[in-house]
Amino acid sequence: MACNSSTCQSNSGCYKREEEPISSKSSDSNQQSLCVKCKVNEPVSGTSDDGRFCRECFRSNLYGKFKLAVTSNAMITPSDNLLVAFSGGPSSRVVLQFVHEMQQRAQKNFDASKDRSLPVFGVGVTFIDESAYHSVPSCEIDKAIEDIRSIISNLAPPAKQLHVVPIESVFSLDSLDGRERLKTLVDSVSDATGKEDLLLYLRMLALQKVASENGYNRLVLGLCTSRIACHVITATVKGQGYSLPADIQYVDSRWEIPVVLPLRDCLAQELNMLCHLDGLKTLEFSNVPCSGINGLVSSFVKLLQEENPSRECTIVRTAGKLTPFHFNRIPELNDSNVPLATRRRQKRFNLKPSESISSESFCPLCFSPLSKSDLLSSSNIESCQNYDILDAACCSSCRFQIFPKDPSSMEHFLSVLPQPLLARAQNCSNGNRSSLRKQIQDCLLSESEDET
Amino acid sequence: MEEAVTKPTKKGGGRLCCICNKRRAALKRPKTLEQICRECFYEVFEEEIHRVIVDNQLFKSGERIAIGASGGKDSTVLACVLAELNRRHNYGLDLFLLSVDEGITGYRDDSLETVKRNEVQYGLPLKIVSYKDLYGWTMDEIVKMIGLKNNCTFCGVFRRQALDRGASLLKVDKVATGHNADDIAETVLLNILRGDIARLSRCTSIVTGEDGPIPRCKPFKYTYEKEIVMYAYFKRLDYFSTECIYSPNAYRGFAREFIKDLERIRPRAILDIIKSGEDFRISTSTKMPEQGTCERCGYISSQKWCKACVLLEGLNRGLPKMGIGRSSRGLNNDPKKDKDMKQRNGTKSIENKQCGSLDF
Ligand SMILES: [Zn+2]
Ligand SMILES: [Zn+2]
């Protein structure tokens, strides 16, 4: 029950409930008007903590959150080769900066050490050019790529390779008309939200492809608390409550190249602030605003965040209590290059098997783990034709918002789908069938039950 | 998405109902956007609820069921539909209307009149229990004692328990409430926004309080508010709606508006939110508040005394402020528990409707 009246003091679920600790904190800092950490410098205003920290402490606090996420989840080890996904926005700019600083420190240690036993992890950067779908003027894209090159070359050594990759690269190399094919594919989805989400899935596919083809073993994304909070709500609204926890952990290794989110505990506001304070250059595209469900959710969350500055954290904290999946961890480290301390730390922080869900079946489009009810509903559909295979293996959300409703357009849809997704569908479908089979095995009479 | 207006397809007539293909379509069904006729709407609306009741085994033959009746649209439609389904499908239920009279001059008078007319219209007996019966105080008397400032505390706490207390007074087997799909979707979102993991884990249950004295069930769990309004409108049902006069500031939360916006662009979002809520799996390492019962009245409570008993004690001792505010000093004196109070306070599954709409 939400008794939202301003006079209400019931603590049984009022909106106001969580605000009180914050207001008491800010009244403290008003008295001293010095940074709460170093107690020497004047605090900067405009940060989410409402001016509690000075510039230096604000910065080190933010870097501290990044570092804690990295170390406690064993995201980066000396032998790793990281690919940072760089979109040009503040979050990816900060994650690039922090990864770079961490690499520099490692390099310093390496240079100082006698035996030079620990290598320094490598860092590369990729920019996915989505101009094929969002009709950005080509001069704007060229300018952006120019800027990215200069940002990266201005980072002190070790040097970082930049991979600029068009999103249509997800189609195999022989298809010269990648741009056309991408447009056709996305346009064949009628739902506005479905279109946006499909593009997201294709972007991940492209990122995975760059990472895999260039020998990277970690993909670093700049997703921050604010974006994750939005994802929690959008996934809930799309009926993806089962798979939601898979997407919001520090580590997601269901992909060929494990994905890590070291800025999971940083707010967008803080990242913007840091870019502003440190003069980190970010890029702005004349971007198409989000429409549909995603746009609605982000303005909703923004409103809530304005009403209460801890709202985004609360949302992510709540969703963090949902059970993660077995792949939400870095695969066990057995590498002798990895210091023992790191391995021990990983053991301590990593999920215990009993606290995670093991899932073998994934939606071929969005790659979210499928729940039992998803699997059961798909088993009703007898798969004899190609499109049935895909349809049957999909999660209910993709089936609704991405798949064509009538079978006649399905063939066309499949013909323009990138090969990796189709292959995934085949695999998933087989996987789903076998996991279903396992559940009913004791009731099957003959061995030759596959009447295909 | 634009509102598809029923376009006439042939001269004189309109588009045909896509279910019966005989009668002219009269409405666009909010849940599916199908264009259907009025008769088919009644049919699908009622039969969907019947399926929910059967699939979830909400009732057993011979049970004595109280319908929480406030005179508002949800409970009025619930009374009408349950009475009809009980006849049509021979549920064999002993149904009656249960109303709570808070004792607010001018407010309940009108809505109780509505419930009294419903008693005749649906042929269901009506029982009214008053705050005076349950607590020894009317809401008017409480307000006189404490002033307008803190009444929401009392309003919320007392009302949450009133239906259960009334039901146990009348020895019913189960209470059916008019919580609809919109309410439940809203609750799911609010619990995420508030970080209330315990409630999040149980707020989509169609039956709650099975371990308590009187279970509650929600036959409208998958029924859209808009369809309830539509049903009431076309059937010209007699219902009453007003805001509680003691909560002038009650505002429709952001969440409610957000759900309405979602419904506009994707009607199925409401069902999807409920599905998400059902599919959430709470991590085993999360501490859940243990639920005990109030030492004084036996109502579910995580404290020694339930909130209502604490408030009542304060009123009866002439210390009305007791029990209001962050912790209830004096009675639940366990400091550790006091600290957890914020988290644990709620005792029942949430009703996200604010004081304002006195619908159960
Ligand atoms: Zn999917
Ligand atoms: Zn009590």
GROMACS .gro file of N, CA and C in nm, chain B residues 96-210:
model
  345
  548PHE      N    1  -2.135  -1.400   0.028
  548PHE     CA    2  -2.200  -1.280   0.081
  548PHE      C    3  -2.106  -1.160   0.073
  549LEU      N    4  -2.165  -1.043   0.084
  549LEU     CA    5  -2.087  -0.919   0.076
  549LEU      C    6  -2.042  -0.880   0.215
  550LEU      N    7  -1.919  -0.838   0.226
  550LEU     CA    8  -1.868  -0.792   0.355
  550LEU      C    9  -1.815  -0.650   0.341
  551SER      N   10  -1.876  -0.559   0.414
  551SER     CA   11  -1.833  -0.419   0.408
  551SER      C   12  -1.781  -0.373   0.542
  552VAL      N   13  -1.690  -0.279   0.535
  552VAL     CA   14  -1.636  -0.222   0.658
  552VAL      C   15  -1.685  -0.078   0.667
  553ASP      N   16  -1.737  -0.043   0.780
  553ASP     CA   17  -1.779   0.096   0.802
  553ASP      C   18  -1.677   0.162   0.892
  554GLU      N   19  -1.595   0.249   0.832
  554GLU     CA   20  -1.489   0.314   0.909
  554GLU      C   21  -1.544   0.416   1.007
  555GLY      N   22  -1.665   0.458   0.979
  555GLY     CA   23  -1.721   0.563   1.063
  555GLY      C   24  -1.667   0.698   1.023
  556ILE      N   25  -1.676   0.729   0.895
  556ILE     CA   26  -1.638   0.861   0.846
  556ILE      C   27  -1.767   0.926   0.798
  557THR      N   28  -1.809   1.030   0.866
  557THR     CA   29  -1.937   1.092   0.832
  557THR      C   30  -1.937   1.138   0.687
  558GLY      N   31  -2.041   1.105   0.617
  558GLY     CA   32  -2.055   1.156   0.482
  558GLY      C   33  -1.988   1.072   0.377
  559TYR      N   34  -1.879   1.004   0.415
  559TYR     CA   35  -1.807   0.925   0.315
  559TYR      C   36  -1.871   0.788   0.298
  560ARG      N   37  -1.876   0.714   0.404
  560ARG     CA   38  -1.930   0.579   0.397
  560ARG      C   39  -2.081   0.576   0.375
  561ASP      N   40  -2.146   0.681   0.421
  561ASP     CA   41  -2.291   0.681   0.407
  561ASP      C   42  -2.331   0.649   0.264
  562ASP      N   43  -2.267   0.718   0.170
  562ASP     CA   44  -2.305   0.699   0.030
  562ASP      C   45  -2.260   0.564  -0.023
  563SER      N   46  -2.136   0.525   0.007
  563SER     CA   47  -2.088   0.401  -0.051
  563SER      C   48  -2.160   0.282   0.013
  564LEU      N   49  -2.198   0.295   0.139
  564LEU     CA   50  -2.272   0.185   0.202
  564LEU      C   51  -2.411   0.173   0.141
  565GLU      N   52  -2.467   0.288   0.103
  565GLU     CA   53  -2.596   0.283   0.032
  565GLU      C   54  -2.582   0.202  -0.096
  566THR      N   55  -2.469   0.224  -0.166
  566THR     CA   56  -2.445   0.151  -0.291
  566THR      C   57  -2.437   0.001  -0.264
  567VAL      N   58  -2.360  -0.035  -0.161
  567VAL     CA   59  -2.347  -0.177  -0.129
  567VAL      C   60  -2.482  -0.236  -0.092
  568LYS      N   61  -2.562  -0.158  -0.022
  568LYS     CA   62  -2.696  -0.208   0.016
  568LYS      C   63  -2.782  -0.233  -0.107
  569ARG      N   64  -2.768  -0.147  -0.208
  569ARG     CA   65  -2.844  -0.172  -0.332
  569ARG      C   66  -2.791  -0.297  -0.401
  570ASN      N   67  -2.655  -0.313  -0.397
  570ASN     CA   68  -2.595  -0.434  -0.457
  570ASN      C   69  -2.650  -0.560  -0.394
  571GLU      N   70  -2.675  -0.555  -0.263
  571GLU     CA   71  -2.728  -0.669  -0.192
  571GLU      C   72  -2.856  -0.718  -0.259
  572VAL      N   73  -2.941  -0.623  -0.295
  572VAL     CA   74  -3.066  -0.658  -0.361
  572VAL      C   75  -3.041  -0.699  -0.505
  573GLN      N   76  -2.956  -0.621  -0.577
  573GLN     CA   77  -2.936  -0.644  -0.720
  573GLN      C   78  -2.878  -0.781  -0.749
  574TYR      N   79  -2.782  -0.826  -0.668
  574TYR     CA   80  -2.718  -0.955  -0.697
  574TYR      C   81  -2.768  -1.066  -0.607
  575GLY      N   82  -2.863  -1.036  -0.522
  575GLY     CA   83  -2.917  -1.137  -0.433
  575GLY      C   84  -2.813  -1.195  -0.339
  576LEU      N   85  -2.721  -1.110  -0.296
  576LEU     CA   86  -2.619  -1.157  -0.201
  576LEU      C   87  -2.643  -1.091  -0.066
  577PRO      N   88  -2.643  -1.169   0.042
  577PRO     CA   89  -2.659  -1.107   0.173
  577PRO      C   90  -2.543  -1.014   0.205
  578LEU      N   91  -2.568  -0.911   0.282
  578LEU     CA   92  -2.466  -0.812   0.316
  578LEU      C   93  -2.441  -0.809   0.466
  579LYS      N   94  -2.313  -0.812   0.504
  579LYS     CA   95  -2.279  -0.793   0.645
  579LYS      C   96  -2.189  -0.670   0.654
  580ILE      N   97  -2.221  -0.585   0.747
  580ILE     CA   98  -2.137  -0.467   0.768
  580ILE      C   99  -2.072  -0.475   0.905
  581VAL      N  100  -1.938  -0.466   0.906
  581VAL     CA  101  -1.872  -0.456   1.037
  581VAL      C  102  -1.815  -0.316   1.048
  582SER      N  103  -1.827  -0.257   1.165
  582SER     CA  104  -1.780  -0.120   1.180
  582SER      C  105  -1.649  -0.117   1.258
  583TYR      N  106  -1.575  -0.009   1.237
  583TYR     CA  107  -1.453   0.013   1.315
  583TYR      C  108  -1.487   0.009   1.464
  584LYS      N  109  -1.602   0.060   1.493
  584LYS     CA  110  -1.647   0.061   1.633
  584LYS      C  111  -1.652  -0.084   1.685
  585ASP      N  112  -1.707  -0.175   1.602
  585ASP     CA  113  -1.712  -0.317   1.642
  585ASP      C  114  -1.572  -0.375   1.656
  586LEU      N  115  -1.488  -0.343   1.557
  586LEU     CA  116  -1.358  -0.409   1.548
  586LEU      C  117  -1.256  -0.349   1.644
  587TYR      N  118  -1.257  -0.216   1.654
  587TYR     CA  119  -1.150  -0.150   1.727
  587TYR      C  120  -1.200  -0.070   1.848
  588GLY      N  121  -1.331  -0.045   1.851
  588GLY     CA  122  -1.384   0.038   1.958
  588GLY      C  123  -1.378   0.188   1.929
  589TRP      N  124  -1.328   0.223   1.811
  589TRP     CA  125  -1.317   0.364   1.773
  589TRP      C  126  -1.367   0.381   1.629
  590THR      N  127  -1.436   0.490   1.602
  590THR     CA  128  -1.465   0.522   1.463
  590THR      C  129  -1.352   0.609   1.411
  591MET      N  130  -1.342   0.618   1.278
  591MET     CA  131  -1.237   0.700   1.219
  591MET      C  132  -1.256   0.846   1.261
  592ASP      N  133  -1.380   0.890   1.266
  592ASP     CA  134  -1.408   1.028   1.308
  592ASP      C  135  -1.354   1.054   1.449
  593GLU      N  136  -1.375   0.957   1.536
  593GLU     CA  137  -1.327   0.973   1.675
  593GLU      C  138  -1.174   0.977   1.680
  594ILE      N  139  -1.112   0.894   1.594
  594ILE     CA  140  -0.965   0.891   1.591
  594ILE      C  141  -0.912   1.026   1.545
  595VAL      N  142  -0.974   1.077   1.439
  595VAL     CA  143  -0.927   1.205   1.387
  595VAL      C  144  -0.945   1.315   1.490
  596LYS      N  145  -1.056   1.309   1.563
  596LYS     CA  146  -1.079   1.409   1.668
  596LYS      C  147  -0.967   1.402   1.772
  597MET      N  148  -0.922   1.281   1.798
  597MET     CA  149  -0.821   1.259   1.900
  597MET      C  150  -0.681   1.303   1.853
  598ILE      N  151  -0.648   1.270   1.731
  598ILE     CA  152  -0.509   1.291   1.688
  598ILE      C  153  -0.491   1.405   1.589
  599GLY      N  154  -0.599   1.461   1.542
  599GLY     CA  155  -0.586   1.566   1.441
  599GLY      C  156  -0.564   1.504   1.304
  600LEU      N  157  -0.572   1.586   1.203
  600LEU     CA  158  -0.566   1.535   1.066
  600LEU      C  159  -0.428   1.483   1.027
  601LYS      N  160  -0.327   1.529   1.104
  601LYS     CA  161  -0.191   1.510   1.057
  601LYS      C  162  -0.150   1.364   1.037
  602ASN      N  163  -0.183   1.279   1.134
  602ASN     CA  164  -0.131   1.143   1.127
  602ASN      C  165  -0.236   1.039   1.089
  603ASN      N  166  -0.346   1.085   1.036
  603ASN     CA  167  -0.455   0.990   1.016
  603ASN      C  168  -0.422   0.881   0.916
  604CYS      N  169  -0.330   0.911   0.822
  604CYS     CA  170  -0.299   0.810   0.721
  604CYS      C  171  -0.245   0.682   0.783
  605THR      N  172  -0.168   0.699   0.891
  605THR     CA  173  -0.115   0.583   0.959
  605THR      C  174  -0.229   0.493   1.004
  606PHE      N  175  -0.327   0.556   1.069
  606PHE     CA  176  -0.438   0.478   1.120
  606PHE      C  177  -0.521   0.420   1.006
  607CYS      N  178  -0.548   0.507   0.910
  607CYS     CA  179  -0.631   0.467   0.798
  607CYS      C  180  -0.573   0.341   0.734
  608GLY      N  181  -0.444   0.345   0.704
  608GLY     CA  182  -0.380   0.233   0.634
  608GLY      C  183  -0.376   0.108   0.720
  609VAL      N  184  -0.328   0.122   0.843
  609VAL     CA  185  -0.311   0.005   0.929
  609VAL      C  186  -0.446  -0.058   0.962
  610PHE      N  187  -0.540   0.024   1.001
  610PHE     CA  188  -0.669  -0.032   1.041
  610PHE      C  189  -0.742  -0.094   0.924
  611ARG      N  190  -0.731  -0.030   0.810
  611ARG     CA  191  -0.809  -0.080   0.697
  611ARG      C  192  -0.752  -0.212   0.645
  612ARG      N  193  -0.618  -0.223   0.654
  612ARG     CA  194  -0.555  -0.346   0.608
  612ARG      C  195  -0.607  -0.466   0.689
  613GLN      N  196  -0.631  -0.440   0.816
  613GLN     CA  197  -0.673  -0.552   0.901
  613GLN      C  198  -0.824  -0.569   0.908
  614ALA      N  199  -0.896  -0.462   0.878
  614ALA     CA  200  -1.040  -0.463   0.904
  614ALA      C  201  -1.112  -0.579   0.833
  615LEU      N  202  -1.075  -0.601   0.707
  615LEU     CA  203  -1.144  -0.703   0.630
  615LEU      C  204  -1.120  -0.841   0.692
  616ASP      N  205  -0.995  -0.866   0.730
  616ASP     CA  206  -0.964  -0.995   0.790
  616ASP      C  207  -1.032  -1.012   0.925
  617ARG      N  208  -1.028  -0.906   1.003
  617ARG     CA  209  -1.091  -0.915   1.135
  617ARG      C  210  -1.241  -0.935   1.121
  618GLY      N  211  -1.300  -0.861   1.027
  618GLY     CA  212  -1.443  -0.876   1.003
  618GLY      C  213  -1.476  -1.017   0.957
  619ALA      N  214  -1.390  -1.069   0.867
  619ALA     CA  215  -1.413  -1.202   0.813
  619ALA      C  216  -1.404  -1.309   0.922
  620SER      N  217  -1.308  -1.291   1.013
  620SER     CA  218  -1.296  -1.395   1.115
  620SER      C  219  -1.411  -1.383   1.215
  621LEU      N  220  -1.458  -1.260   1.234
  621LEU     CA  221  -1.576  -1.239   1.318
  621LEU      C  222  -1.695  -1.317   1.262
  622LEU      N  223  -1.703  -1.322   1.129
  622LEU     CA  224  -1.817  -1.385   1.064
  622LEU      C  225  -1.788  -1.529   1.021
  623LYS      N  226  -1.674  -1.580   1.061
  623LYS     CA  227  -1.637  -1.720   1.039
  623LYS      C  228  -1.647  -1.762   0.891
  624VAL      N  229  -1.576  -1.690   0.807
  624VAL     CA  230  -1.578  -1.726   0.665
  624VAL      C  231  -1.458  -1.816   0.636
  625ASP      N  232  -1.463  -1.885   0.522
  625ASP     CA  233  -1.351  -1.971   0.483
  625ASP      C  234  -1.247  -1.893   0.404
  626LYS      N  235  -1.293  -1.793   0.331
  626LYS     CA  236  -1.202  -1.722   0.243
  626LYS      C  237  -1.261  -1.585   0.210
  627VAL      N  238  -1.172  -1.490   0.183
  627VAL     CA  239  -1.218  -1.359   0.139
  627VAL      C  240  -1.175  -1.340  -0.006
  628ALA      N  241  -1.266  -1.296  -0.090
  628ALA     CA  242  -1.229  -1.262  -0.228
  628ALA      C  243  -1.224  -1.112  -0.241
  629THR      N  244  -1.112  -1.060  -0.297
  629THR     CA  245  -1.100  -0.915  -0.311
  629THR      C  246  -1.093  -0.877  -0.459
  630GLY      N  247  -1.119  -0.750  -0.486
  630GLY     CA  248  -1.128  -0.703  -0.624
  630GLY      C  249  -0.997  -0.654  -0.683
  631HIS      N  250  -0.883  -0.695  -0.629
  631HIS     CA  251  -0.755  -0.652  -0.688
  631HIS      C  252  -0.747  -0.698  -0.832
  632ASN      N  253  -0.721  -0.603  -0.921
  632ASN     CA  254  -0.718  -0.639  -1.063
  632ASN      C  255  -0.574  -0.643  -1.114
  633ALA      N  256  -0.559  -0.679  -1.241
  633ALA     CA  257  -0.426  -0.696  -1.301
  633ALA      C  258  -0.344  -0.568  -1.291
  634ASP      N  259  -0.407  -0.453  -1.312
  634ASP     CA  260  -0.334  -0.327  -1.303
  634ASP      C  261  -0.276  -0.307  -1.163
  635ASP      N  262  -0.359  -0.340  -1.062
  635ASP     CA  263  -0.313  -0.326  -0.924
  635ASP      C  264  -0.191  -0.413  -0.899
  636ILE      N  265  -0.196  -0.537  -0.949
  636ILE     CA  266  -0.088  -0.630  -0.921
  636ILE      C  267   0.039  -0.589  -0.996
  637ALA      N  268   0.022  -0.547  -1.120
  637ALA     CA  269   0.138  -0.498  -1.196
  637ALA      C  270   0.200  -0.378  -1.124
  638GLU      N  271   0.116  -0.291  -1.075
  638GLU     CA  272   0.165  -0.174  -1.003
  638GLU      C  273   0.242  -0.216  -0.878
  639THR      N  274   0.188  -0.315  -0.808
  639THR     CA  275   0.254  -0.364  -0.687
  639THR      C  276   0.392  -0.421  -0.718
  640VAL      N  277   0.401  -0.496  -0.827
  640VAL     CA  278   0.531  -0.553  -0.867
  640VAL      C  279   0.631  -0.440  -0.886
  641LEU      N  280   0.592  -0.339  -0.963
  641LEU     CA  281   0.683  -0.227  -0.989
  641LEU      C  282   0.720  -0.154  -0.860
  642LEU      N  283   0.619  -0.124  -0.779
  642LEU     CA  284   0.647  -0.050  -0.656
  642LEU      C  285   0.743  -0.126  -0.566
  643ASN      N  286   0.728  -0.257  -0.560
  643ASN     CA  287   0.818  -0.334  -0.475
  643ASN      C  288   0.961  -0.333  -0.529
  644ILE      N  289   0.976  -0.328  -0.660
  644ILE     CA  290   1.111  -0.315  -0.715
  644ILE      C  291   1.167  -0.177  -0.680
  645LEU      N  292   1.084  -0.075  -0.698
  645LEU     CA  293   1.129   0.062  -0.673
  645LEU      C  294   1.164   0.085  -0.527
  646ARG      N  295   1.093   0.018  -0.437
  646ARG     CA  296   1.117   0.036  -0.295
  646ARG      C  297   1.222  -0.058  -0.241
  647GLY      N  298   1.257  -0.159  -0.319
  647GLY     CA  299   1.353  -0.256  -0.270
  647GLY      C  300   1.292  -0.354  -0.171
  648ASP      N  301   1.164  -0.377  -0.183
  648ASP     CA  302   1.098  -0.467  -0.089
  648ASP      C  303   1.093  -0.609  -0.145
  649ILE      N  304   1.202  -0.680  -0.124
  649ILE     CA  305   1.216  -0.810  -0.188
  649ILE      C  306   1.118  -0.913  -0.130
  650ALA      N  307   1.089  -0.901  -0.003
  650ALA     CA  308   0.998  -0.998   0.059
  650ALA      C  309   0.860  -0.989  -0.004
  651ARG      N  310   0.812  -0.866  -0.018
  651ARG     CA  311   0.681  -0.851  -0.080
  651ARG      C  312   0.684  -0.882  -0.228
  652LEU      N  313   0.796  -0.849  -0.291
  652LEU     CA  314   0.808  -0.877  -0.434
  652LEU      C  315   0.790  -1.027  -0.459
  653SER      N  316   0.840  -1.106  -0.366
  653SER     CA  317   0.834  -1.249  -0.388
  653SER      C  318   0.694  -1.305  -0.371
  654ARG      N  319   0.606  -1.234  -0.301
  654ARG     CA  320   0.474  -1.293  -0.282
  654ARG      C  321   0.360  -1.212  -0.340
  655CYS      N  322   0.392  -1.096  -0.399
  655CYS     CA  323   0.280  -1.009  -0.438
  655CYS      C  324   0.203  -1.058  -0.559
  656THR      N  325   0.256  -1.153  -0.634
  656THR     CA  326   0.179  -1.202  -0.747
  656THR      C  327   0.101  -1.330  -0.715
  657SER      N  328   0.108  -1.375  -0.590
  657SER     CA  329   0.031  -1.494  -0.555
  657SER      C  330  -0.117  -1.464  -0.566
  658ILE      N  331  -0.189  -1.558  -0.623
  658ILE     CA  332  -0.333  -1.534  -0.639
  658ILE      C  333  -0.407  -1.560  -0.508
  659VAL      N  334  -0.348  -1.646  -0.425
  659VAL     CA  335  -0.404  -1.667  -0.291
  659VAL      C  336  -0.297  -1.627  -0.190
  660THR      N  337  -0.334  -1.548  -0.092
  660THR     CA  338  -0.237  -1.511   0.012
  660THR      C  339  -0.292  -1.548   0.149
  661GLY      N  340  -0.203  -1.557   0.243
  661GLY     CA  341  -0.244  -1.584   0.381
  661GLY      C  342  -0.301  -1.723   0.402
  662GLU      N  343  -0.254  -1.820   0.323
  662GLU     CA  344  -0.308  -1.955   0.338
  662GLU      C  345  -0.272  -2.016   0.473
   0.00000   0.00000   0.00000
